[in-house]
Short mmCIF file of C-alpha atoms in Angstrom, two decimals:
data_model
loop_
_atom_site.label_atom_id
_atom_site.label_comp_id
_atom_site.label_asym_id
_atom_site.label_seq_id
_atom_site.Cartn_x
_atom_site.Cartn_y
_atom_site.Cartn_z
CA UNK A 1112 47.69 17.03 18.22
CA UNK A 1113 44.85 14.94 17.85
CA UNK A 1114 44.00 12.42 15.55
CA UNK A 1115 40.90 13.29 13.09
CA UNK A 1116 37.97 11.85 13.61
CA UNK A 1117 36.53 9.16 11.18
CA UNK A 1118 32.88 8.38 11.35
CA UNK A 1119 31.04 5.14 10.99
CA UNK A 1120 29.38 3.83 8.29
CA UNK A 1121 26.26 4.11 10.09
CA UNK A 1122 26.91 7.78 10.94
CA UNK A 1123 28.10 8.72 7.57
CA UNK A 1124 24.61 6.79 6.11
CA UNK A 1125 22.76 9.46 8.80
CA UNK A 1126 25.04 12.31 8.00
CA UNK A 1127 24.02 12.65 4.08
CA UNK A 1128 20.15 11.50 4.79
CA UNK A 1129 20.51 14.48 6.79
CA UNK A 1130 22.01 16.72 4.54
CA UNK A 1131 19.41 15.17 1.70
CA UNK A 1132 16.51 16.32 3.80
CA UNK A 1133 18.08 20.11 4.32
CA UNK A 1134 18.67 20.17 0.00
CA UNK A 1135 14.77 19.29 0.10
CA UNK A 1136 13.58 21.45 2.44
CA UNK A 1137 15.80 24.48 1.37
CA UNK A 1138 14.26 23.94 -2.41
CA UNK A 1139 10.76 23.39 -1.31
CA UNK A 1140 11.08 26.69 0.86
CA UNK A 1141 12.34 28.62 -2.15
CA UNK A 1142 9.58 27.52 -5.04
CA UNK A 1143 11.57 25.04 -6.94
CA UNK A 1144 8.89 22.11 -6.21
CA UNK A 1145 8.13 21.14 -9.87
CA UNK A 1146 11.32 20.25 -10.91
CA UNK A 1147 12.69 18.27 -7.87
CA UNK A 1148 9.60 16.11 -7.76
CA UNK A 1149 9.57 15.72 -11.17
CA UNK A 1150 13.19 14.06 -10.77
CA UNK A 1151 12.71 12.91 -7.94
CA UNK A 1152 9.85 10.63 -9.01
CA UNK A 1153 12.31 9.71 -11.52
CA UNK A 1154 15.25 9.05 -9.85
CA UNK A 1155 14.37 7.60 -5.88
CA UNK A 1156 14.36 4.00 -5.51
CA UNK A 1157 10.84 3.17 -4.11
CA UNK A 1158 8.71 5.62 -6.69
CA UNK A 1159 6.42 3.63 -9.25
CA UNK A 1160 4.08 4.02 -11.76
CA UNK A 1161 1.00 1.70 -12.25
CA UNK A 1162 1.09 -0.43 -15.05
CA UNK A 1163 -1.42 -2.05 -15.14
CA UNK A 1164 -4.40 -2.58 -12.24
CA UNK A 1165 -5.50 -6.09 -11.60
CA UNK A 1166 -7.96 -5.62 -9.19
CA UNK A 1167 -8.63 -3.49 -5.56
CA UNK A 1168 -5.76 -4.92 -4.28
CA UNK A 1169 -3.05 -5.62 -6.58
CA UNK A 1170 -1.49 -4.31 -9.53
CA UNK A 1171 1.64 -4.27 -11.26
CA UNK A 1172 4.58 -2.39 -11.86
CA UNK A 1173 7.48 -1.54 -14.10
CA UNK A 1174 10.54 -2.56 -11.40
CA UNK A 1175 14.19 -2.94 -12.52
CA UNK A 1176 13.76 -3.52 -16.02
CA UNK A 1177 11.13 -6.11 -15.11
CA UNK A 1178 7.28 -6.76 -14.06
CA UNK A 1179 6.40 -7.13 -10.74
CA UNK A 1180 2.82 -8.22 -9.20
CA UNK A 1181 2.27 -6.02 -5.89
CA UNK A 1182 -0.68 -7.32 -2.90
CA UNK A 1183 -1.14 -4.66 -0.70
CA UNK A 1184 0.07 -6.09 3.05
CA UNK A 1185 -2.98 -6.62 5.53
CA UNK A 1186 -6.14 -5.86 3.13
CA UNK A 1187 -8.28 -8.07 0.94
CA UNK A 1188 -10.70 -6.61 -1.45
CA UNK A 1189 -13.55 -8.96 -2.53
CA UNK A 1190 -12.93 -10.57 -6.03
CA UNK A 1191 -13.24 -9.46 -9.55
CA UNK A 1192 -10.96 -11.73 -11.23
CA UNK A 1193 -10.80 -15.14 -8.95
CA UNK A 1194 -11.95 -17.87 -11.77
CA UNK A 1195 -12.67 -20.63 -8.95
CA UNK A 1196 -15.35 -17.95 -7.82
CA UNK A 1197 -17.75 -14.95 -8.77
CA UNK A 1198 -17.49 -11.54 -8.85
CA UNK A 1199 -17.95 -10.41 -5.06
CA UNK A 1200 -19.95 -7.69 -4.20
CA UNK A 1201 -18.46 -4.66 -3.70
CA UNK A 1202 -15.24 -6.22 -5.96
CA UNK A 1203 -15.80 -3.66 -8.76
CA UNK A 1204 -16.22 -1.15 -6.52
CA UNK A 1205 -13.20 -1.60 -5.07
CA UNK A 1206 -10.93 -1.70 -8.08
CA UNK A 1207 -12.60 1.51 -9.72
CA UNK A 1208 -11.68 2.78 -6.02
CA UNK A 1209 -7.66 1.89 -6.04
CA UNK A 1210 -7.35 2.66 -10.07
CA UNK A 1211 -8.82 6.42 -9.34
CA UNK A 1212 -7.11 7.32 -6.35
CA UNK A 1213 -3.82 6.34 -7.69
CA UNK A 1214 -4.55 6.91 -11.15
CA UNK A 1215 -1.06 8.17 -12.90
CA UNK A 1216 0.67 9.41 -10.04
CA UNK A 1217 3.72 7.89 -8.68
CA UNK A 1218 3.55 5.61 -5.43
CA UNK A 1219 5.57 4.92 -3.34
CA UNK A 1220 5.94 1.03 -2.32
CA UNK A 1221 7.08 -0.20 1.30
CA UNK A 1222 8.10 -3.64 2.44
CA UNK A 1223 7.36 -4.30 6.78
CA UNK A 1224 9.75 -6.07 8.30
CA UNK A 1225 7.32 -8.76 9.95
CA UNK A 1226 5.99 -9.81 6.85
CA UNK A 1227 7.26 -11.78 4.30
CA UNK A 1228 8.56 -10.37 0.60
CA UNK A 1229 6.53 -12.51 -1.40
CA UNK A 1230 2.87 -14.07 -0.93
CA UNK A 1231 2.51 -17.53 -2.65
CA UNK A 1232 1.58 -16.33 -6.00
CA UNK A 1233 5.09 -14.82 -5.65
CA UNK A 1234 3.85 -11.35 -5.93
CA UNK A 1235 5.66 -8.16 -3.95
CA UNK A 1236 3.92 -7.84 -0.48
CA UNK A 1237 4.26 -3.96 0.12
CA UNK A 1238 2.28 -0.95 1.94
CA UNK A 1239 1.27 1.42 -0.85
CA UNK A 1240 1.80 4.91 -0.28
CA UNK A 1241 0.16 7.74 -2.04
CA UNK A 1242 2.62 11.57 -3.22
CA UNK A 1243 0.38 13.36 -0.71
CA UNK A 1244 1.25 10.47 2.75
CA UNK A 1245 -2.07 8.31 2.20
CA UNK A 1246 -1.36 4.71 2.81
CA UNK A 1247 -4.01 3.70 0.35
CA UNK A 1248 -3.78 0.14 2.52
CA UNK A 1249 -5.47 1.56 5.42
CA UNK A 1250 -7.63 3.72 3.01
CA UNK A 1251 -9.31 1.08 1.78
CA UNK A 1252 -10.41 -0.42 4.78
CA UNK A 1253 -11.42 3.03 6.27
CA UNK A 1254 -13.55 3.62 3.42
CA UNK A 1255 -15.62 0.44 3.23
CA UNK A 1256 -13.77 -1.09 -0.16
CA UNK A 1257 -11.72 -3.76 1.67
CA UNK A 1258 -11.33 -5.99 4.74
CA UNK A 1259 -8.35 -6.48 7.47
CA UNK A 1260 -6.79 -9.10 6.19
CA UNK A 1261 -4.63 -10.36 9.60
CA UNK A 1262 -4.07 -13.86 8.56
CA UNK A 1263 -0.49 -12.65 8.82
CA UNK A 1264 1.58 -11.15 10.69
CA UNK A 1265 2.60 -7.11 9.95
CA UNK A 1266 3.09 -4.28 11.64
CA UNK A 1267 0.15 -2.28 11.38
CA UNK A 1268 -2.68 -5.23 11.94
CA UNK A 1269 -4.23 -3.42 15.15
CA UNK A 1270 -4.88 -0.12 12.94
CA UNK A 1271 -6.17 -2.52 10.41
CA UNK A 1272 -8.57 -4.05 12.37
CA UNK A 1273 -9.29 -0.71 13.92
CA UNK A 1274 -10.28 0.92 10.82
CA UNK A 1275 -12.52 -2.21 9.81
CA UNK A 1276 -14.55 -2.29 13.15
CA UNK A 1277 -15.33 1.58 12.24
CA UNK A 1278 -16.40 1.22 8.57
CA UNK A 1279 -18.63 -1.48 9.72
CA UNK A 1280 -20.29 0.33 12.28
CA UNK A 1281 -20.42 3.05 10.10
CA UNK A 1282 -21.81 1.13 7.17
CA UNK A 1283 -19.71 2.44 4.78
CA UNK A 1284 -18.80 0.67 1.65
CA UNK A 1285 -19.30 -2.94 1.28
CA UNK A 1286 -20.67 -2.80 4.96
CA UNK A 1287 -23.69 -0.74 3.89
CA UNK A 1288 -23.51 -2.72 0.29
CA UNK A 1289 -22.75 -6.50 1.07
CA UNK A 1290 -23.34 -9.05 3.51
CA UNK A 1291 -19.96 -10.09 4.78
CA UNK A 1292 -19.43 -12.96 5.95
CA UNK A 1293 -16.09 -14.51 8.68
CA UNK A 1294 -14.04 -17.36 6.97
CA UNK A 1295 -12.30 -20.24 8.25
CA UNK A 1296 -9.00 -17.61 8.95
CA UNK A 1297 -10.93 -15.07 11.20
CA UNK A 1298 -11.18 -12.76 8.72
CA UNK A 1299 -14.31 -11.59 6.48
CA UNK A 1300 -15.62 -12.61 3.09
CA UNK A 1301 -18.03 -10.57 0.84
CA UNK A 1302 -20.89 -12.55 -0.87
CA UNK A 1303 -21.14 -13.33 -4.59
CA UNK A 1304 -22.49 -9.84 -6.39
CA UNK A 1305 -25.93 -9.40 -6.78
#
């Protein structure tokens, strides 16, 4: 007789992700959508709700019992609330941008591995993920409302940088708007507002 076989911890961690992903497809297939997101927006680690929007790119959240700052990783909108400088053009723009597409959804908040937690303002550095897939990150520098910020490294820099080099040969956004202009890092900065 043989000896049953126990799995490891790894394989038992794949097993019920596994089995997770079958309950969620099996519901979805048979019309029971509403509910499950509903509690699921509620219950899995990683959903948030906005609570209040700082500017294009950061904002703040409700996160174990506590409030948490989030930057998104690898995209700098210009300025709206900076006090050692002036509104930047294109800075409004930008936060109306990020505060409508997220709105009162929930997001979903993701950390990358070659980046560190925390910027030096000590806020959450994460890739911000829309319900529908949309990493609003990239978003904003596809659309015009932000730059590639690669000061830093993280995984996704050479999309970044992609997506910026066809906005602004595209003129959309703040390339159409603005006058950007390269700092001392490499990366861009927009001009005061007009």
């Amino acid at each position: 007789m043989s000896k049953p076989r126990i799995l490891t911890k790894k394989q038992t961690t794949t097993l019920v992700g596994l089995l997770a992903t079958l309950a969620i497809t099996l519901l979805v297939r048979f019309g029971l959508t509403r509910s499950v997101s509903r509690t699921a927006s509620q219950s899995q680690p990683g959903l948030y709700r906005v609570s209040q929007f700082i500017d294009g790119d950061t904002f703040a959240v409700k996160m174990n019992g506590a409030t948490e700052k989030i930057r998104f990783i690898g995209v700098d909108t210009p300025e709206t609330h900076d006090p050692r400088k002036a509104v930047q053009c294109f800075g409004k723009a930008a936060s109306n941008f990020t505060q409508h597409i997220i709105g009162k959804q929930p997001i979903r908040l993701q950390a990358d591995s070659l980046n560190t937690n925390r910027d030096r303002y000590n806020r959450l550095l994460r890739y911000v993920y829309l319900p529908n897939g949309t990493l609003l990150n990239a978003e904003l520098i596809k659309q015009g409302y932000g730059f590639a910020y690669t000061s830093f490294p993280f995984s996704k820099r050479v999309e970044f940088r992609r997506l910026q080099t066809e906005a602004q040969q595209s003129k959309k956004g703040l390339w159409s708007s603005c006058q950007p202009t390269k700092n001392k890092f490499g990366g861009y900065t927009s001009n005061d507002a007009h």
